[in-house]
Coordinates of C-alpha atoms in Angstrom, one line a residue:
Chain A
M1 CA 0.0 0.0 0.0
R2 CA 1.6 3.3 -1.1
L3 CA -0.1 6.2 0.5
S4 CA -0.9 9.1 -1.8
R5 CA 0.6 12.5 -0.9
A6 CA -2.8 13.8 0.0
A7 CA -3.3 10.9 2.5
R8 CA 0.0 11.5 4.1
V9 CA -0.7 15.2 4.5
T10 CA -4.1 14.5 6.0
L11 CA -2.7 12.0 8.4
G12 CA 0.1 14.4 9.4
T13 CA -2.5 17.2 10.0
V14 CA -4.7 15.0 12.1
T15 CA -1.7 13.9 14.1
T16 CA -0.7 17.5 14.7
L17 CA -4.2 18.4 15.7
I18 CA -4.4 15.5 18.2
L19 CA -1.1 16.5 19.7
A20 CA -2.3 20.1 20.0
V21 CA -5.4 19.0 21.9
I22 CA -3.2 16.8 24.1
Y23 CA -1.0 19.7 25.1
L24 CA -3.6 22.5 25.1
P25 CA -5.0 21.8 28.7
L26 CA -1.5 21.7 30.2
F27 CA -0.6 25.0 28.4
V28 CA -3.8 26.6 29.8
V29 CA -2.8 25.5 33.4
F30 CA 0.7 27.0 32.8
V31 CA -0.7 30.4 31.7
N32 CA -3.3 30.4 34.4
S33 CA -0.7 30.0 37.1
F34 CA 0.4 33.6 36.2
S35 CA -3.1 34.9 35.9
T36 CA -4.5 37.7 38.1
S37 CA -8.0 36.1 37.8
T38 CA -8.9 33.5 40.4
N39 CA -11.8 31.9 38.4
L40 CA -10.0 30.4 35.3
T41 CA -11.2 33.0 32.8
W42 CA -9.6 33.2 29.4
P43 CA -7.7 35.2 28.2
P44 CA -6.2 36.1 31.6
P45 CA -7.0 39.7 32.5
G46 CA -3.4 40.3 33.7
F47 CA -0.3 38.5 34.9
T48 CA 1.3 38.2 38.3
L49 CA 3.9 36.1 40.2
E50 CA 1.9 36.3 43.4
W51 CA 0.7 32.6 43.3
W52 CA 4.2 31.3 42.7
G53 CA 5.5 33.0 45.7
K54 CA 2.6 31.8 47.9
A55 CA 2.7 28.3 46.6
F56 CA 6.3 27.8 47.9
Q57 CA 5.2 28.9 51.4
N58 CA 2.1 26.8 51.5
A59 CA 2.5 24.4 54.4
G60 CA -0.2 22.1 53.4
A61 CA 1.2 21.5 49.9
L62 CA 4.8 21.1 51.1
E63 CA 3.6 18.6 53.7
G64 CA 1.6 16.7 51.0
I65 CA 4.8 16.5 48.9
T66 CA 6.8 15.0 51.8
T67 CA 4.1 12.4 52.6
S68 CA 3.7 11.5 48.9
V69 CA 7.5 11.0 48.5
Q70 CA 7.7 8.8 51.6
I71 CA 4.8 6.6 50.4
A72 CA 6.1 6.4 46.9
L73 CA 9.6 5.4 48.0
A74 CA 8.4 2.7 50.3
A75 CA 5.9 1.3 47.7
T76 CA 8.6 1.4 45.0
A77 CA 11.0 -0.5 47.2
I78 CA 8.5 -3.3 47.9
S79 CA 7.3 -3.5 44.3
L80 CA 10.9 -3.7 43.1
I81 CA 11.7 -6.7 45.3
L82 CA 8.4 -8.6 44.7
G83 CA 8.3 -7.6 41.0
T84 CA 11.7 -9.0 40.3
M85 CA 11.0 -12.2 42.2
I86 CA 7.8 -12.9 40.3
S87 CA 9.4 -12.0 36.9
L88 CA 12.2 -14.5 37.6
A89 CA 9.7 -17.2 38.6
L90 CA 7.5 -16.6 35.5
Q91 CA 10.3 -16.2 33.0
R92 CA 12.8 -18.9 34.1
F93 CA 10.4 -21.6 35.2
D94 CA 7.5 -23.5 33.6
F95 CA 4.9 -24.6 36.2
F96 CA 1.3 -25.4 36.6
G97 CA -0.8 -22.3 37.2
R98 CA 1.7 -19.9 35.5
D99 CA -1.0 -18.2 33.5
A100 CA -3.1 -17.7 36.7
V101 CA -0.1 -16.1 38.5
S102 CA 0.5 -13.7 35.6
L103 CA -3.2 -12.8 35.6
L104 CA -2.9 -12.2 39.4
V105 CA -0.1 -9.7 38.8
I106 CA -2.0 -7.6 36.3
L107 CA -5.4 -7.8 38.2
P108 CA -4.8 -4.9 40.5
I109 CA -4.5 -2.5 37.5
A110 CA -6.9 -4.4 35.2
L111 CA -9.8 -4.0 37.7
P112 CA -11.2 -0.5 38.2
G113 CA -9.3 1.5 40.9
I114 CA -12.5 1.9 42.9
V115 CA -12.7 -1.9 43.2
T116 CA -9.1 -2.2 44.5
G117 CA -9.8 0.8 46.8
I118 CA -13.0 -0.4 48.4
A119 CA -11.7 -4.0 48.6
L120 CA -8.6 -2.9 50.6
N121 CA -10.6 -0.4 52.7
N122 CA -13.0 -3.1 53.7
F123 CA -10.2 -5.6 54.3
F124 CA -8.3 -3.2 56.5
R125 CA -11.3 -1.8 58.4
T126 CA -13.7 -4.7 58.7
I127 CA -11.6 -7.8 58.5
L128 CA -8.2 -6.9 60.0
D129 CA -9.4 -3.9 62.1
V130 CA -6.3 -1.8 61.4
R131 CA -6.3 2.0 61.6
L132 CA -6.0 3.5 58.1
G133 CA -2.8 5.6 57.7
I134 CA 0.5 5.9 55.8
A135 CA 1.1 2.1 56.2
T136 CA -2.1 1.1 54.6
I137 CA -1.5 3.5 51.7
I138 CA 1.9 1.9 51.2
V139 CA 0.5 -1.6 51.1
A140 CA -2.2 -0.5 48.6
H141 CA 0.3 1.3 46.3
A142 CA 2.8 -1.5 46.4
T143 CA 0.1 -3.9 45.3
F144 CA -0.5 -2.2 42.0
C145 CA 3.1 -1.0 41.5
I146 CA 4.3 -4.6 41.2
V147 CA 3.0 -4.8 37.7
T148 CA 5.1 -1.9 36.3
V149 CA 8.3 -3.5 37.7
F150 CA 7.2 -6.9 36.5
N151 CA 6.6 -5.6 32.9
N152 CA 10.0 -4.1 32.6
V153 CA 11.9 -6.9 34.2
I154 CA 10.2 -9.8 32.4
A155 CA 10.8 -8.1 29.1
R156 CA 14.5 -7.8 29.9
L157 CA 14.8 -11.4 31.1
R158 CA 13.2 -12.6 27.9
R159 CA 15.8 -10.7 25.8
M160 CA 18.7 -11.7 28.1
G161 CA 18.4 -15.4 27.6
T162 CA 20.0 -17.8 30.0
S163 CA 23.4 -18.6 28.5
L164 CA 25.3 -16.2 30.7
E165 CA 23.7 -17.5 33.8
E166 CA 24.4 -21.1 32.7
A167 CA 28.0 -20.2 32.0
S168 CA 28.3 -18.7 35.5
A169 CA 26.8 -21.8 37.1
D170 CA 29.1 -24.0 35.1
L171 CA 32.1 -22.1 36.3
G172 CA 31.0 -22.9 39.9
A173 CA 29.2 -19.8 41.0
G174 CA 26.3 -20.4 43.4
V175 CA 22.7 -19.3 42.8
W176 CA 23.1 -16.1 44.8
T177 CA 26.5 -15.2 43.3
T178 CA 25.2 -15.7 39.8
F179 CA 22.2 -13.4 40.6
R180 CA 24.4 -10.8 42.1
L181 CA 27.2 -10.7 39.5
V182 CA 25.5 -11.8 36.3
T183 CA 21.7 -11.4 36.4
F184 CA 21.4 -8.2 38.5
P185 CA 23.8 -6.0 36.5
Q186 CA 21.9 -6.9 33.3
L187 CA 18.6 -6.1 35.0
R188 CA 19.7 -2.8 36.5
S189 CA 18.4 -0.4 33.9
A190 CA 15.1 -2.3 33.6
L191 CA 14.8 -2.1 37.4
L192 CA 15.5 1.7 37.2
A193 CA 12.9 2.2 34.5
G194 CA 10.3 0.1 36.3
G195 CA 11.1 1.7 39.6
L196 CA 10.7 5.2 38.1
L197 CA 7.3 4.2 36.7
A198 CA 6.2 2.7 40.0
F199 CA 7.3 5.8 41.8
A200 CA 5.4 8.1 39.4
L201 CA 2.3 5.8 39.6
S202 CA 2.3 5.9 43.4
F203 CA 3.1 9.6 43.7
D204 CA 0.1 10.4 41.5
E205 CA -2.5 7.9 42.7
I206 CA -5.7 9.3 44.1
I207 CA -8.6 6.8 43.8
V208 CA -7.1 3.9 45.8
T209 CA -5.5 6.5 48.1
T210 CA -8.7 8.1 49.2
F211 CA -10.0 4.7 50.3
T212 CA -6.9 3.7 52.2
A213 CA -5.8 7.1 53.6
G214 CA -7.8 7.6 56.8
A215 CA -8.5 11.0 58.2
G216 CA -5.1 12.3 59.2
V217 CA -3.0 11.6 56.2
T218 CA -2.8 14.1 53.3
T219 CA -0.8 13.1 50.2
L220 CA -0.2 15.7 47.5
P221 CA -3.1 14.5 45.3
I222 CA -5.4 14.5 48.3
W223 CA -4.3 18.1 49.1
I224 CA -4.9 19.1 45.5
L225 CA -8.4 17.6 45.5
D226 CA -9.2 19.3 48.8
N227 CA -8.2 22.7 47.5
L228 CA -9.5 22.5 43.9
F229 CA -12.8 24.0 44.7
R230 CA -11.6 26.7 47.1
P231 CA -11.5 30.0 45.1
N232 CA -8.5 31.3 47.2
Q233 CA -6.5 28.2 46.8
A234 CA -7.2 27.4 43.1
P235 CA -4.4 29.6 41.7
I236 CA -1.9 27.8 44.0
V237 CA -3.2 24.5 42.7
N238 CA -2.3 25.9 39.2
V239 CA 1.3 26.5 40.3
I240 CA 1.6 23.1 42.0
A241 CA 0.3 21.5 38.8
V242 CA 2.9 23.3 36.6
V243 CA 5.7 22.3 39.0
L244 CA 4.5 18.6 38.9
V245 CA 4.5 18.6 35.1
I246 CA 8.0 20.2 35.0
V247 CA 9.3 17.7 37.7
S248 CA 7.9 14.8 35.7
I249 CA 10.1 15.6 32.8
V250 CA 13.1 14.3 34.8
P251 CA 11.9 10.7 35.0
I252 CA 10.8 10.7 31.3
Y253 CA 14.2 12.0 30.3
L254 CA 15.9 9.3 32.4
A255 CA 13.6 6.5 31.2
Q256 CA 14.2 7.6 27.6
R257 CA 18.0 7.7 28.1
L258 CA 17.8 4.2 29.5
S259 CA 15.9 2.7 26.7
G260 CA 18.1 4.7 24.2
S261 CA 21.3 3.2 25.5
E262 CA 19.6 -0.2 25.3
Q263 CA 19.0 0.2 21.6
L264 CA 22.7 1.0 21.1
Q265 CA 23.7 -2.1 22.9
K266 CA 21.5 -4.3 20.6
Chain B
M1 CA 33.4 -34.8 52.0
T2 CA 29.8 -34.7 53.0
S3 CA 28.3 -33.7 49.7
T4 CA 27.0 -36.3 47.3
P5 CA 29.7 -37.5 45.0
T6 CA 27.6 -37.3 41.8
T7 CA 27.6 -33.5 41.9
A8 CA 31.3 -32.9 42.4
R9 CA 32.2 -29.8 40.5
A10 CA 35.2 -27.5 40.3
G11 CA 33.7 -25.2 42.9
D12 CA 32.8 -27.8 45.4
S13 CA 36.3 -28.5 46.4
L14 CA 36.8 -25.0 47.7
T15 CA 34.9 -24.6 51.0
E16 CA 31.9 -26.3 52.4
S17 CA 30.3 -23.4 54.3
P18 CA 26.6 -23.6 55.2
A19 CA 25.8 -20.9 52.6
R20 CA 27.6 -22.9 50.0
K21 CA 25.5 -26.0 50.9
V22 CA 22.3 -24.0 50.6
S23 CA 23.5 -22.7 47.2
V24 CA 24.3 -26.2 45.9
F25 CA 21.0 -27.5 47.2
L26 CA 19.2 -24.7 45.4
S27 CA 21.0 -25.2 42.1
Q28 CA 20.0 -28.8 42.2
H29 CA 16.4 -28.3 43.1
A30 CA 14.7 -26.0 40.6
R31 CA 11.3 -26.5 42.2
V32 CA 12.6 -25.2 45.6
R33 CA 14.1 -22.2 43.8
L34 CA 10.8 -21.6 42.1
G35 CA 9.0 -22.0 45.4
L36 CA 11.2 -19.5 47.1
L37 CA 10.9 -17.0 44.3
L38 CA 7.1 -17.3 44.2
S39 CA 6.5 -17.3 48.0
A40 CA 6.8 -13.6 48.8
P41 CA 5.0 -12.2 45.8
L42 CA 2.2 -14.8 46.1
F43 CA 2.0 -14.3 49.8
W44 CA 1.6 -10.5 49.2
L45 CA -0.8 -10.7 46.3
G46 CA -2.8 -13.6 47.8
L47 CA -3.0 -12.2 51.3
V48 CA -3.5 -8.6 50.5
Y49 CA -5.3 -8.6 47.2
I50 CA -7.2 -11.9 46.7
A51 CA -8.2 -12.0 50.3
A52 CA -9.4 -8.4 50.1
L53 CA -11.4 -9.2 47.0
A54 CA -12.9 -12.3 48.6
A55 CA -13.7 -10.3 51.7
L56 CA -15.4 -7.7 49.6
L57 CA -17.6 -10.4 48.1
I58 CA -18.5 -11.7 51.5
T59 CA -19.1 -8.3 53.0
A60 CA -21.7 -7.6 50.3
F61 CA -23.9 -10.3 52.0
W62 CA -23.6 -8.7 55.4
T63 CA -25.5 -5.7 56.9
V64 CA -25.0 -2.6 58.9
D65 CA -26.6 -1.9 62.3
S66 CA -28.5 1.3 61.7
F67 CA -27.9 2.4 65.3
T68 CA -24.2 1.8 65.9
G69 CA -23.0 1.9 62.3
Q70 CA -21.1 -1.4 63.0
V71 CA -21.0 -4.1 60.3
Q72 CA -23.0 -7.1 61.4
T73 CA -22.0 -10.5 60.2
T74 CA -25.5 -11.8 59.6
W75 CA -26.1 -13.2 56.1
T76 CA -28.6 -11.4 53.9
L77 CA -29.3 -10.9 50.3
D78 CA -30.8 -7.4 50.9
N79 CA -27.9 -5.5 49.5
I80 CA -27.7 -7.5 46.3
I81 CA -31.4 -7.2 45.8
T82 CA -31.3 -3.5 46.5
V83 CA -28.5 -3.0 43.9
L84 CA -30.2 -5.2 41.3
T85 CA -33.7 -3.8 41.6
G86 CA -33.2 -0.2 42.8
S87 CA -33.9 2.2 39.9
L88 CA -31.1 4.5 41.1
Y89 CA -28.6 1.7 40.7
Q90 CA -29.9 0.6 37.3
T91 CA -29.8 4.2 35.9
V92 CA -26.3 4.8 37.2
T93 CA -25.0 1.5 36.0
L94 CA -26.4 2.2 32.5
R95 CA -24.9 5.7 32.6
T96 CA -21.5 4.5 33.7
V97 CA -21.3 1.7 31.1
G98 CA -22.5 4.3 28.5
V99 CA -19.8 6.7 29.5
A100 CA -17.1 4.0 29.5
L101 CA -18.2 2.8 26.1
L102 CA -18.2 6.3 24.6
V103 CA -14.8 7.0 26.1
T104 CA -13.4 3.8 24.6
I105 CA -14.9 4.6 21.1
V106 CA -13.6 8.1 21.2
D107 CA -10.1 6.9 22.2
I108 CA -10.0 4.2 19.5
L109 CA -11.1 6.7 16.8
V110 CA -8.5 9.2 17.9
A111 CA -5.7 6.6 18.4
L112 CA -6.1 4.9 15.0
P113 CA -4.9 7.8 12.8
I114 CA -2.1 9.0 15.1
A115 CA -0.9 5.4 15.7
F116 CA -0.9 4.8 11.9
F117 CA 1.0 7.9 11.2
M118 CA 3.6 7.0 13.9
A119 CA 4.0 3.5 12.7
K120 CA 3.8 3.7 9.0
V121 CA 4.4 7.3 7.8
A122 CA 6.8 9.0 10.2
S123 CA 10.6 8.7 9.8
P124 CA 12.3 6.8 12.6
R125 CA 13.5 10.0 14.1
L126 CA 10.0 11.6 14.1
Q127 CA 8.6 8.3 15.3
R128 CA 10.8 8.5 18.5
I129 CA 9.8 12.1 19.1
L130 CA 6.1 11.2 18.7
V131 CA 6.3 8.3 21.1
I132 CA 7.7 10.7 23.7
A133 CA 5.1 13.4 22.9
V134 CA 2.3 10.8 23.4
L135 CA 3.8 9.4 26.5
M136 CA 4.7 12.7 28.2
P137 CA 1.1 13.5 29.4
L138 CA 1.0 10.1 31.1
W139 CA 3.5 11.4 33.5
A140 CA 1.6 14.5 34.3
S141 CA -0.5 14.0 37.4
Y142 CA -4.0 12.6 36.9
L143 CA -5.5 15.4 39.0
V144 CA -3.5 18.0 37.1
K145 CA -5.0 16.8 33.8
V146 CA -8.6 16.7 35.1
Y147 CA -8.1 20.1 36.6
A148 CA -6.7 21.4 33.3
W149 CA -9.9 20.3 31.6
R150 CA -11.8 22.1 34.3
S151 CA -9.9 25.2 33.4
V152 CA -10.4 24.7 29.6
L153 CA -14.2 24.1 29.9
S154 CA -14.9 26.7 32.6
Q155 CA -17.3 29.5 32.2
G156 CA -15.4 32.2 30.3
G157 CA -12.6 29.6 29.8
I158 CA -10.6 28.9 26.7
A159 CA -13.1 26.5 25.1
E160 CA -15.7 29.2 25.1
W161 CA -13.2 31.7 23.8
I162 CA -12.2 29.4 20.9
A163 CA -15.8 28.2 20.0
Q164 CA -17.6 31.6 20.2
P165 CA -16.2 33.1 17.0
F166 CA -17.7 30.0 15.2
G167 CA -21.0 30.4 16.9
G168 CA -20.4 27.4 19.1
S169 CA -20.2 27.1 22.9
S170 CA -18.3 25.2 25.5
P171 CA -19.9 22.0 26.6
G172 CA -19.6 23.3 30.2
Y173 CA -19.5 20.8 33.1
G174 CA -21.6 17.6 32.7
L175 CA -21.5 14.2 31.1
P176 CA -19.9 15.4 27.8
A177 CA -17.1 17.1 29.7
T178 CA -16.7 13.9 31.7
I179 CA -16.4 11.8 28.5
I180 CA -13.9 14.3 26.9
T181 CA -11.8 14.4 30.1
L182 CA -11.7 10.6 30.6
A183 CA -11.0 10.0 26.9
Y184 CA -8.1 12.5 27.2
L185 CA -6.8 10.7 30.4
W186 CA -6.7 7.2 28.9
L187 CA -5.7 8.1 25.3
P188 CA -2.0 7.2 25.7
Y189 CA -3.0 3.8 27.1
V190 CA -5.0 3.2 23.9
I191 CA -2.5 4.7 21.4
L192 CA 0.5 2.6 22.6
P193 CA -0.9 -0.9 22.1
I194 CA -2.4 0.1 18.7
Y195 CA 0.9 1.6 17.7
A196 CA 2.8 -1.6 18.8
G197 CA 0.2 -3.7 16.9
L198 CA 0.7 -1.6 13.7
E199 CA 4.5 -2.0 14.0
R200 CA 4.0 -5.7 13.9
V201 CA 2.1 -5.5 10.5
P202 CA 4.9 -6.0 8.0
N203 CA 5.1 -3.4 5.2
S204 CA 5.6 -6.1 2.7
L205 CA 2.0 -7.3 3.4
L206 CA 0.7 -3.8 2.6
E207 CA 2.7 -3.7 -0.6
A208 CA 1.5 -7.1 -1.6
S209 CA -2.0 -6.0 -1.1
S210 CA -1.6 -2.9 -3.2
D211 CA 0.3 -4.9 -5.9
L212 CA -2.7 -7.2 -6.1
G213 CA -4.8 -4.1 -6.8
A214 CA -6.4 -3.2 -3.5
K215 CA -7.0 0.5 -2.8
T216 CA -5.9 2.1 0.4
W217 CA -9.2 1.6 2.2
R218 CA -9.5 -2.0 1.0
T219 CA -6.0 -2.7 2.4
L220 CA -6.8 -1.1 5.7
G221 CA -10.1 -3.0 6.0
S222 CA -9.0 -6.4 4.8
V223 CA -5.3 -6.6 5.8
V224 CA -4.5 -4.2 8.6
L225 CA -7.7 -4.2 10.7
P226 CA -7.9 -8.0 11.1
M227 CA -4.3 -8.1 12.3
L228 CA -4.9 -5.1 14.5
W229 CA -8.0 -6.3 16.4
P230 CA -6.2 -7.8 19.4
A231 CA -4.2 -4.6 19.9
I232 CA -7.4 -2.5 19.7
I233 CA -9.1 -4.7 22.2
A234 CA -6.1 -4.6 24.5
G235 CA -6.2 -0.8 24.4
S236 CA -9.9 -0.8 25.1
I237 CA -9.5 -2.8 28.2
F238 CA -7.6 0.1 29.8
S239 CA -10.0 2.9 28.7
F240 CA -13.1 0.8 29.6
S241 CA -11.9 -0.5 33.0
L242 CA -10.4 2.8 34.1
S243 CA -13.6 4.7 33.1
L244 CA -15.8 2.2 34.9
G245 CA -14.1 2.9 38.2
D246 CA -13.6 6.6 38.0
Y247 CA -15.4 8.9 40.4
I248 CA -13.0 11.9 40.7
T249 CA -13.2 13.1 37.1
V250 CA -17.0 13.2 37.3
N251 CA -16.8 15.1 40.6
I252 CA -14.5 17.8 39.0
V253 CA -16.0 18.3 35.6
G254 CA -19.2 16.3 35.7
G255 CA -21.5 18.8 37.4
A256 CA -24.1 17.0 39.5
N257 CA -23.9 13.7 37.6
Q258 CA -23.1 10.5 39.5
L259 CA -21.3 7.3 38.3
L260 CA -21.0 4.0 40.0
G261 CA -17.8 5.1 41.7
N262 CA -19.6 8.0 43.4
L263 CA -22.2 5.7 44.8
V264 CA -19.5 3.4 46.2
Y265 CA -17.6 6.3 47.6
T266 CA -20.6 7.9 49.4
N267 CA -21.5 4.5 50.9
V268 CA -18.0 4.0 52.2
G269 CA -17.7 7.5 53.6
A270 CA -20.7 9.7 54.4
A271 CA -23.3 6.9 54.5
N272 CA -21.0 4.5 56.3
N273 CA -22.6 1.4 54.7
L274 CA -19.7 -0.8 53.7
P275 CA -21.8 -3.8 52.8
L276 CA -24.0 -1.8 50.4
A277 CA -20.8 -0.2 48.9
A278 CA -19.4 -3.7 48.4
A279 CA -22.5 -4.8 46.7
I280 CA -22.4 -1.8 44.3
A281 CA -18.7 -2.5 43.6
L282 CA -19.6 -6.0 42.4
I283 CA -21.3 -4.4 39.4
P284 CA -18.0 -3.1 37.8
I285 CA -16.3 -6.4 38.8
A286 CA -19.0 -8.4 37.0
I287 CA -18.8 -6.2 33.9
M288 CA -15.0 -6.4 33.8
V289 CA -15.0 -10.2 34.2
V290 CA -17.4 -10.5 31.2
Y291 CA -15.2 -8.0 29.3
L292 CA -11.9 -9.7 30.1
T293 CA -13.4 -13.2 29.3
A294 CA -14.6 -11.9 25.9
A295 CA -11.2 -10.2 25.3
R296 CA -9.3 -13.3 26.2
R297 CA -10.9 -15.2 23.3
T298 CA -9.5 -12.7 20.8
G299 CA -6.0 -13.2 22.2
A300 CA -5.9 -9.5 23.2
L301 CA -4.5 -10.3 26.7
N302 CA -1.1 -11.1 25.1
N303 CA -1.0 -7.6 23.8
L304 CA -1.2 -5.8 27.1

């Protein structure tokens, strides 16, 4: 099939339009963060740096960031360990129930977030009788972060093959030594990419979080949600939103660098 | 020497520390190795997740004491009957499924041309840039994106400003705004599998089709689409499932409309009726089970 020139140009135009719609809302938030209007009118009646100054002194927002980072770090650590173990088991072994296990890993993200949320809420409150708090959020986040690590690691294991590990075993290295010196170094960038994704996923999560957070804990997304509808706070939400988008460029850049260097190695 | 003579290897003659023995044992017993690798993840997922889902199912058959607000473990079908026969629940279920279906259709219609352009028209360099451009909004916070659409669609916002010269108006806050915003949120999840699916369609097939005289549309319909179905369905699982469970977006841009998620949320929080909330949550679970079973037949699950 050779596309005519007209078809190519049409496709190109449609693609450009779609990308414009994808970026328009983020652009609007960026401009609004400098707007003197507090009710999202367009075009902005005037520009000010007032909200940017206020945002960096907002105790609630800063506390939310700290809490979110703590939760995301813990959830990422747990999901890195469990995700690697389960990838090794599913990629290097053939066993009865393998399909069921791989379905089990994707289930927490395949089911709607609200189902995961209420299931865990009910489990913690009614069945286990634990107080909701940071710990329950970490458990919930780790559960659905496992899959991002799993996806990255299993793809890497598939490409690695087993010859190097077999060579290492033939030369007398034990199971642990082989993992530490042969398998792990090859997995490192996949773990970093999966870990970054898990961190981002946890940092951003709101639906499961509202069900497992309890009264006293405010993560950044919860803070944003609480302040969204308050006219005085809305401009500060704009600033936080812009900062979040800018900060998120760092992990994208890193993840891209990682997959870029992989392509060179191939 | 205490180790079995059949496994004498170069390394065995070094030291016979306990750690070494464990290592030798493990390398000889693949099943034990597998068991250890599986133990912690299965313990976690089984104990935390499957147990929680099972408990949810059971709680749906319990009831709440209207005086103390405590969950009572007496078995009853009341919640299930309420959810199945109550007109509120029927309306909201239909509305939620309708929204999820429309979101999925919009996403597929938007994803097809852009994925096709990325996979079959763009140069390798442009292709890489486009993948990043599509992925980038995924990293922006969910709430930020919903909030951004609230800004776009607000009264006197940019949508009104753009539409007014053409005699149009902004859809404002409501179900259309909810559909637009959800479609926007899940678009990358739909584009990526379709793009990956198109990458797997060899160009030689397309050329063969045109050499045999097929026009562009014929090739797309008879060659590309049949190969692409699993990828499209894989993408639709995300947009459909994520839309079914969403209640935040509809809160922010949906006006007064309620979806299933809102009903679950009010019953967990304000109404403090966990058993009823659990019964309502069974609706999206049942819908997703049907959807996933149907998707499995098409082989779409391997495209996730």
